Coordinates of C-alpha atoms in Angstrom, one line a residue:
M1 CA -108.5 -37.3 -69.8
K2 CA -108.3 -34.1 -71.9
F3 CA -106.5 -34.3 -75.2
S4 CA -104.0 -31.6 -74.1
N5 CA -103.1 -33.7 -71.0
K6 CA -102.5 -36.8 -73.2
V7 CA -100.2 -34.8 -75.5
T8 CA -98.3 -33.5 -72.5
A9 CA -98.0 -36.9 -71.0
A10 CA -96.8 -38.4 -74.3
A11 CA -94.2 -35.6 -74.7
V12 CA -92.9 -36.2 -71.2
L13 CA -92.7 -39.9 -71.8
V14 CA -90.8 -39.4 -75.1
F15 CA -88.4 -36.9 -73.4
I16 CA -87.6 -39.4 -70.6
S17 CA -87.2 -42.3 -73.0
V18 CA -84.8 -40.3 -75.3
F19 CA -82.7 -39.3 -72.4
S20 CA -82.7 -42.7 -70.9
I21 CA -81.5 -44.3 -74.1
S22 CA -78.9 -41.6 -74.8
T23 CA -77.6 -41.9 -71.2
F24 CA -77.4 -45.7 -71.6
F25 CA -75.3 -45.5 -74.7
S26 CA -73.1 -42.7 -73.3
S27 CA -72.3 -44.8 -70.3
H28 CA -71.1 -47.6 -72.7
N29 CA -68.9 -45.3 -74.7
K30 CA -65.6 -47.2 -74.9
A31 CA -63.8 -44.0 -75.9
A32 CA -64.4 -42.6 -72.4
D33 CA -61.3 -42.1 -70.4
V34 CA -60.8 -45.0 -67.9
R35 CA -59.7 -42.9 -65.0
S36 CA -62.0 -39.9 -65.3
S37 CA -65.2 -41.8 -66.2
A38 CA -67.6 -43.0 -63.5
R39 CA -67.8 -46.7 -63.0
L40 CA -70.9 -48.8 -62.3
P41 CA -70.8 -49.7 -58.6
R42 CA -70.5 -53.3 -57.6
M43 CA -73.3 -54.8 -55.6
S44 CA -72.5 -56.7 -52.4
W45 CA -74.4 -57.7 -49.2
S46 CA -72.5 -55.1 -47.2
S47 CA -73.2 -52.3 -49.7
L48 CA -76.9 -53.2 -49.8
S49 CA -77.3 -53.4 -46.1
D50 CA -75.7 -50.1 -45.3
G51 CA -77.3 -48.3 -48.3
S52 CA -74.0 -47.3 -49.9
Y53 CA -74.8 -49.2 -53.1
F54 CA -77.9 -47.1 -53.9
S55 CA -76.0 -43.9 -53.0
S56 CA -73.2 -44.9 -55.4
L57 CA -75.7 -45.9 -58.1
S58 CA -77.4 -42.5 -57.8
E59 CA -74.0 -40.8 -58.2
Y60 CA -73.1 -43.0 -61.1
T61 CA -76.4 -42.2 -62.9
A62 CA -76.0 -38.5 -62.3
K63 CA -72.5 -38.4 -63.8
K64 CA -73.7 -40.4 -66.8
F65 CA -76.8 -38.3 -67.5
S66 CA -76.8 -37.4 -71.2
G67 CA -75.6 -33.9 -71.9
R68 CA -74.6 -33.4 -68.2
G69 CA -71.7 -31.2 -69.2
D70 CA -73.8 -29.0 -71.4
W71 CA -76.4 -28.5 -68.7
I72 CA -73.7 -27.5 -66.2
A73 CA -72.0 -25.2 -68.6
A74 CA -75.3 -23.5 -69.4
G75 CA -76.1 -23.1 -65.7
A76 CA -72.6 -21.6 -65.1
L77 CA -73.1 -19.1 -67.9
I78 CA -76.5 -18.0 -66.5
K79 CA -75.3 -17.7 -62.9
T80 CA -72.3 -15.7 -63.8
E81 CA -74.4 -13.4 -66.0
M82 CA -76.6 -12.9 -62.9
C83 CA -73.5 -12.0 -60.9
E84 CA -73.5 -15.2 -58.9
S85 CA -69.9 -16.4 -58.3
V86 CA -70.5 -19.9 -57.0
V87 CA -71.4 -22.7 -59.5
N88 CA -71.7 -26.3 -58.4
G89 CA -69.5 -25.7 -55.4
V90 CA -66.8 -23.8 -57.4
Y91 CA -66.0 -20.1 -56.8
I92 CA -65.4 -18.2 -60.1
S93 CA -63.0 -15.3 -60.1
Q94 CA -61.1 -13.5 -62.8
E95 CA -57.8 -15.0 -61.7
R96 CA -58.8 -18.6 -61.1
L97 CA -61.4 -21.2 -60.0
L98 CA -61.5 -22.2 -56.3
S99 CA -63.4 -24.8 -54.4
A100 CA -66.2 -23.0 -52.6
E101 CA -67.1 -25.9 -50.3
I102 CA -67.0 -24.8 -46.7
P103 CA -64.2 -26.8 -45.1
S104 CA -64.6 -28.9 -41.9
Y105 CA -62.4 -31.0 -39.7
G106 CA -64.1 -34.1 -41.2
S107 CA -62.3 -37.4 -40.4
F108 CA -59.0 -36.0 -39.1
E109 CA -59.2 -38.1 -35.9
E110 CA -59.6 -41.3 -37.8
N111 CA -57.0 -40.5 -40.4
A112 CA -54.5 -39.4 -37.8
A113 CA -55.1 -42.6 -35.9
L114 CA -54.3 -44.6 -39.1
I115 CA -50.9 -42.9 -39.4
N116 CA -50.2 -43.1 -35.7
N117 CA -51.0 -46.9 -35.7
F118 CA -48.7 -47.3 -38.7
A119 CA -45.9 -45.4 -36.9
E120 CA -46.2 -47.5 -33.8
K121 CA -45.6 -50.7 -35.8
Y122 CA -42.8 -49.3 -37.9
D123 CA -39.1 -49.1 -37.1
G124 CA -38.2 -46.5 -39.6
A125 CA -38.8 -42.7 -39.7
V126 CA -42.3 -41.4 -40.5
Y127 CA -42.9 -38.0 -42.2
A128 CA -46.2 -36.3 -42.8
A129 CA -46.9 -33.5 -45.3
A130 CA -50.5 -32.1 -45.4
I131 CA -50.8 -30.0 -48.6
P132 CA -53.3 -27.2 -48.9
T133 CA -55.5 -26.9 -52.0
S134 CA -55.5 -23.8 -54.1
A135 CA -58.4 -22.5 -51.9
G136 CA -56.2 -22.7 -48.9
V137 CA -53.4 -20.7 -50.4
Y138 CA -55.6 -18.2 -52.3
G139 CA -58.3 -18.1 -49.7
D140 CA -58.2 -14.3 -49.6
I141 CA -60.1 -14.3 -52.9
L142 CA -63.0 -16.2 -51.4
P143 CA -65.9 -14.4 -49.7
S144 CA -65.7 -14.4 -45.9
Y145 CA -68.6 -16.8 -45.4
L146 CA -66.6 -19.5 -47.2
Q147 CA -63.6 -19.0 -44.8
Q148 CA -65.3 -20.0 -41.5
V149 CA -62.5 -22.6 -41.1
T150 CA -59.3 -22.0 -43.1
E151 CA -57.2 -24.8 -44.5
K152 CA -54.3 -23.5 -42.4
Q153 CA -56.4 -24.2 -39.3
Q154 CA -57.3 -27.6 -40.7
I155 CA -53.6 -28.5 -41.2
D156 CA -52.7 -27.4 -37.7
R157 CA -55.5 -29.4 -36.2
F158 CA -54.5 -32.5 -38.1
Y159 CA -50.8 -32.1 -37.1
D160 CA -51.9 -31.8 -33.5
L161 CA -53.5 -35.2 -33.7
L162 CA -50.3 -36.9 -34.9
D163 CA -47.9 -38.6 -32.4
T164 CA -44.9 -36.5 -31.5
D165 CA -42.3 -38.8 -33.2
I166 CA -43.9 -38.2 -36.6
R167 CA -42.0 -35.4 -38.5
R168 CA -44.4 -32.8 -39.7
I169 CA -43.6 -30.7 -42.8
D170 CA -45.0 -27.2 -43.1
A171 CA -45.9 -27.1 -46.8
Y172 CA -48.5 -24.4 -46.3
S173 CA -46.0 -21.7 -45.3
I174 CA -43.8 -22.5 -48.3
L175 CA -46.6 -22.3 -50.8
K176 CA -48.2 -19.2 -49.2
T177 CA -44.9 -17.3 -49.4
L178 CA -44.6 -18.3 -53.1
S179 CA -48.3 -17.6 -54.0
D180 CA -47.3 -15.0 -56.7
N181 CA -45.7 -17.8 -58.7
Y182 CA -47.4 -20.5 -60.8
I183 CA -47.6 -23.0 -58.0
Y184 CA -51.3 -24.0 -58.4
Y185 CA -53.4 -24.6 -61.5
R186 CA -56.1 -22.0 -62.2
S187 CA -58.7 -24.6 -63.1
D188 CA -57.7 -27.3 -60.6
S189 CA -57.4 -27.5 -56.8
K190 CA -53.9 -29.3 -57.0
W191 CA -50.5 -27.8 -57.2
T192 CA -48.4 -27.5 -60.4
S193 CA -45.1 -29.4 -60.9
Y194 CA -43.3 -26.1 -59.8
G195 CA -45.4 -26.0 -56.6
A196 CA -44.4 -29.6 -55.9
Y197 CA -40.8 -28.8 -56.6
C198 CA -40.9 -25.9 -54.1
V199 CA -42.1 -28.2 -51.3
Y200 CA -39.7 -31.0 -52.4
R201 CA -36.8 -28.7 -51.5
T202 CA -37.8 -28.7 -47.9
V203 CA -39.1 -32.3 -47.8
I204 CA -35.9 -33.8 -49.2
Q205 CA -33.8 -32.0 -46.6
K206 CA -36.0 -33.4 -43.8
L207 CA -35.4 -36.8 -45.3
G208 CA -31.6 -36.2 -45.1
F209 CA -30.6 -35.1 -48.6
L210 CA -29.6 -31.9 -50.4
P211 CA -32.3 -30.8 -52.9
A212 CA -31.5 -30.9 -56.6
S213 CA -30.9 -27.4 -57.9
Y214 CA -33.7 -25.9 -60.1
D215 CA -31.2 -25.0 -62.9
K216 CA -30.4 -28.6 -63.3
Y217 CA -33.8 -29.3 -64.7
T218 CA -35.1 -29.0 -68.2
V219 CA -38.8 -28.1 -68.1
H220 CA -40.9 -29.6 -70.9
H221 CA -44.4 -28.1 -71.5
I222 CA -46.4 -31.2 -72.5
T223 CA -49.8 -29.4 -73.0
D224 CA -51.1 -25.9 -72.5
N225 CA -54.8 -27.0 -72.6
Y226 CA -55.3 -28.6 -69.3
K227 CA -58.7 -28.1 -67.6
G228 CA -58.8 -29.5 -64.1
D229 CA -61.3 -30.7 -61.6
L230 CA -62.7 -27.3 -60.8
Y231 CA -63.5 -26.7 -64.5
K232 CA -65.1 -30.1 -64.7
R233 CA -67.3 -29.3 -61.8
S234 CA -68.3 -25.8 -63.0
Q235 CA -68.0 -26.2 -66.8
Y236 CA -67.2 -22.5 -66.8
M237 CA -66.1 -22.0 -70.4
E238 CA -64.2 -18.8 -69.8
S239 CA -61.8 -20.3 -67.3
N240 CA -58.1 -20.2 -68.1
S241 CA -56.4 -23.3 -69.4
D242 CA -53.3 -24.6 -67.6
L243 CA -49.8 -26.0 -68.4
L244 CA -48.7 -29.5 -67.6
D245 CA -45.0 -29.7 -67.2
I246 CA -42.4 -32.5 -66.9
Y247 CA -39.1 -31.8 -65.1
E248 CA -36.1 -33.7 -66.6
Y249 CA -33.0 -33.7 -64.5
S250 CA -29.8 -33.3 -66.5
G251 CA -26.9 -35.6 -65.8
G252 CA -28.5 -37.2 -62.8
A253 CA -29.8 -40.7 -61.9
E254 CA -31.8 -42.5 -64.5
I255 CA -35.0 -44.5 -64.0
T256 CA -34.1 -48.2 -64.4
G257 CA -37.6 -49.6 -63.9
C258 CA -41.2 -48.6 -63.3
T259 CA -43.8 -51.3 -62.4
A260 CA -47.5 -51.1 -61.3
Y261 CA -49.4 -53.7 -59.4
D262 CA -53.2 -54.2 -59.2
N263 CA -55.1 -55.6 -56.2
A264 CA -54.6 -59.1 -57.4
G265 CA -50.8 -58.6 -57.5
K266 CA -50.6 -58.7 -61.2
C267 CA -47.6 -56.8 -62.5
Y268 CA -47.7 -54.2 -65.4
E269 CA -44.8 -52.4 -67.1
W270 CA -45.4 -48.7 -66.3
E271 CA -44.0 -45.2 -67.0
L272 CA -43.2 -42.3 -64.7
Y273 CA -45.0 -40.1 -67.3
D274 CA -47.9 -41.2 -69.5
I275 CA -47.3 -38.9 -72.5
D276 CA -50.4 -40.2 -74.3
A277 CA -52.6 -38.8 -71.5
A278 CA -52.0 -35.3 -72.9
G279 CA -54.5 -36.1 -75.6
S280 CA -57.1 -37.7 -73.3
D281 CA -60.0 -36.3 -71.3
D282 CA -57.9 -36.8 -68.1
K283 CA -54.6 -35.0 -68.9
Y284 CA -53.5 -35.2 -65.3
R285 CA -52.9 -38.9 -65.8
L286 CA -49.7 -37.7 -67.3
Y287 CA -48.2 -38.1 -63.9
L288 CA -47.8 -41.9 -63.0
G289 CA -50.5 -42.9 -65.4
E290 CA -53.9 -44.5 -64.5
K291 CA -54.4 -44.8 -60.8
M292 CA -53.1 -48.1 -59.4
P293 CA -52.8 -49.4 -55.8
F294 CA -49.0 -49.7 -56.0
V295 CA -46.3 -48.3 -58.3
K296 CA -42.6 -49.2 -57.8
I297 CA -39.9 -47.0 -59.3
T298 CA -36.2 -48.0 -59.3
A299 CA -33.2 -45.7 -60.3
N300 CA -29.5 -46.2 -60.6
V301 CA -28.8 -44.2 -57.3
N302 CA -25.9 -45.8 -55.5
N303 CA -27.2 -45.7 -52.0
E304 CA -29.5 -48.7 -51.7
K305 CA -32.0 -46.5 -49.9
R306 CA -35.7 -47.2 -50.2
L307 CA -38.7 -44.9 -49.6
L308 CA -42.3 -45.7 -49.1
V309 CA -44.8 -43.0 -50.1
I310 CA -48.4 -43.2 -49.1
G311 CA -50.6 -40.5 -50.6
D312 CA -53.1 -39.1 -53.1
D313 CA -53.1 -37.1 -56.4
F314 CA -50.8 -34.5 -54.9
A315 CA -48.0 -37.1 -54.7
A316 CA -48.3 -38.0 -58.4
C317 CA -46.2 -35.1 -59.8
F318 CA -44.1 -34.9 -56.6
I319 CA -42.6 -38.4 -56.7
P320 CA -40.4 -37.8 -59.8
F321 CA -38.3 -35.3 -57.8
L322 CA -37.5 -38.0 -55.3
T323 CA -36.1 -40.3 -57.8
Q324 CA -32.7 -38.5 -57.7
H325 CA -32.2 -39.7 -54.1
Y326 CA -33.5 -43.3 -53.7
S327 CA -32.7 -46.5 -55.5
E328 CA -36.3 -47.6 -54.9
I329 CA -39.6 -45.8 -54.3
V330 CA -42.9 -47.4 -53.8
F331 CA -46.0 -45.3 -54.1
V332 CA -49.2 -46.6 -52.4
S333 CA -52.6 -45.1 -53.2
P334 CA -55.0 -46.2 -50.4
E335 CA -58.1 -45.1 -52.4
C336 CA -57.3 -47.8 -54.9
M337 CA -56.5 -50.6 -52.5
E338 CA -58.9 -53.4 -51.7
L339 CA -56.7 -55.3 -49.3
R340 CA -54.3 -54.1 -46.5
L341 CA -50.8 -52.8 -47.1
K342 CA -49.3 -55.9 -45.3
D343 CA -50.9 -58.2 -47.9
H344 CA -48.7 -56.6 -50.6
I345 CA -45.4 -55.3 -49.1
D346 CA -43.3 -55.7 -46.0
I347 CA -42.9 -52.2 -44.5
R348 CA -39.7 -53.2 -42.8
D349 CA -38.0 -53.1 -46.3
Y350 CA -38.2 -49.3 -46.2
E351 CA -36.2 -47.1 -44.0
Q352 CA -38.5 -44.1 -44.4
T353 CA -42.1 -43.5 -45.0
L354 CA -43.7 -40.2 -46.3
F355 CA -47.4 -39.6 -46.0
L356 CA -48.3 -36.9 -48.5
F357 CA -52.0 -36.0 -48.9
G358 CA -54.0 -32.9 -49.8
I359 CA -55.9 -31.5 -46.8
D360 CA -59.1 -32.2 -48.7
S361 CA -58.4 -35.9 -48.7
L362 CA -57.5 -35.9 -45.0
S363 CA -60.8 -34.2 -44.2
S364 CA -62.6 -37.3 -45.6
K365 CA -62.0 -40.8 -44.4
I366 CA -59.0 -42.5 -46.0
K367 CA -59.4 -46.2 -46.7
E368 CA -57.6 -48.3 -44.1
F369 CA -54.1 -49.4 -45.2

């Protein structure tokens, strides 16, 4: 072997070794945020047999690759300088970042079947709210080739699959009408607290209550330096930071308890807002804290009404608005559940159930509940 080849081989070996060691230590950094950091997948016979373990392991390794954020940021800068607008599945515009993944109908049939089966076994009223992402409301910014299927079409398709006795809530029209307002983050696909409030006004009337007036709330700006999921994917350094707000209702019902439960049924004292999250890498954890399978909230509302909410991240900043109307609310996060819903709660204890998911969640298979 030529001397130059030996030098090249040695340099490559050193490069691989250095990155392997740095990746190992970065994956064991205890300061990493619990919710935002990737977790080493668990090995089981089922995950080995269907190949999902190795797929998850590959994803975990990719997320933990040393300097991953810097590499993505550098790639974003180069692409934007070359007038390319899509970086790592994110469309970059002057106004905001948007998901550039071409939408599909995904697992709508399976997810609608889950909700339909729930409704068949449930004596109470069932409501469904499919929430568009920012790409759905601001889709006119996207190039036409990324709009082969719009989120409005997706939502309509999903609603068509639901049984007729399930009450559908048209969140899309509300948000589209108010699109000139700050209803979606500029660096995230989710709605802002104000966007959630705008839809709450319609949802709560469907549930049988008058909405709380906006002027009754005091809005607290907790941080003005939020960078959401679209920023994390693109690492586009020139993207605008966002505000995270808390809405405090003046003179209304007060929270009397907030409790979270893990999959083993262990109980934790919880908070409606995790203020410490504002200083973490996952600032959106401000709303309902670290993800848990079940969160129960009680308030001194004198009506003994109970509401079951089953949803995803869109529900996290939405639920606080509901606390003015129910003495008890239980929020269930299917993605965190390891067992079935019936193993934890009796759905007959709740007069109403609200399913509230982003349309992006509904286009992927939701874990059975």
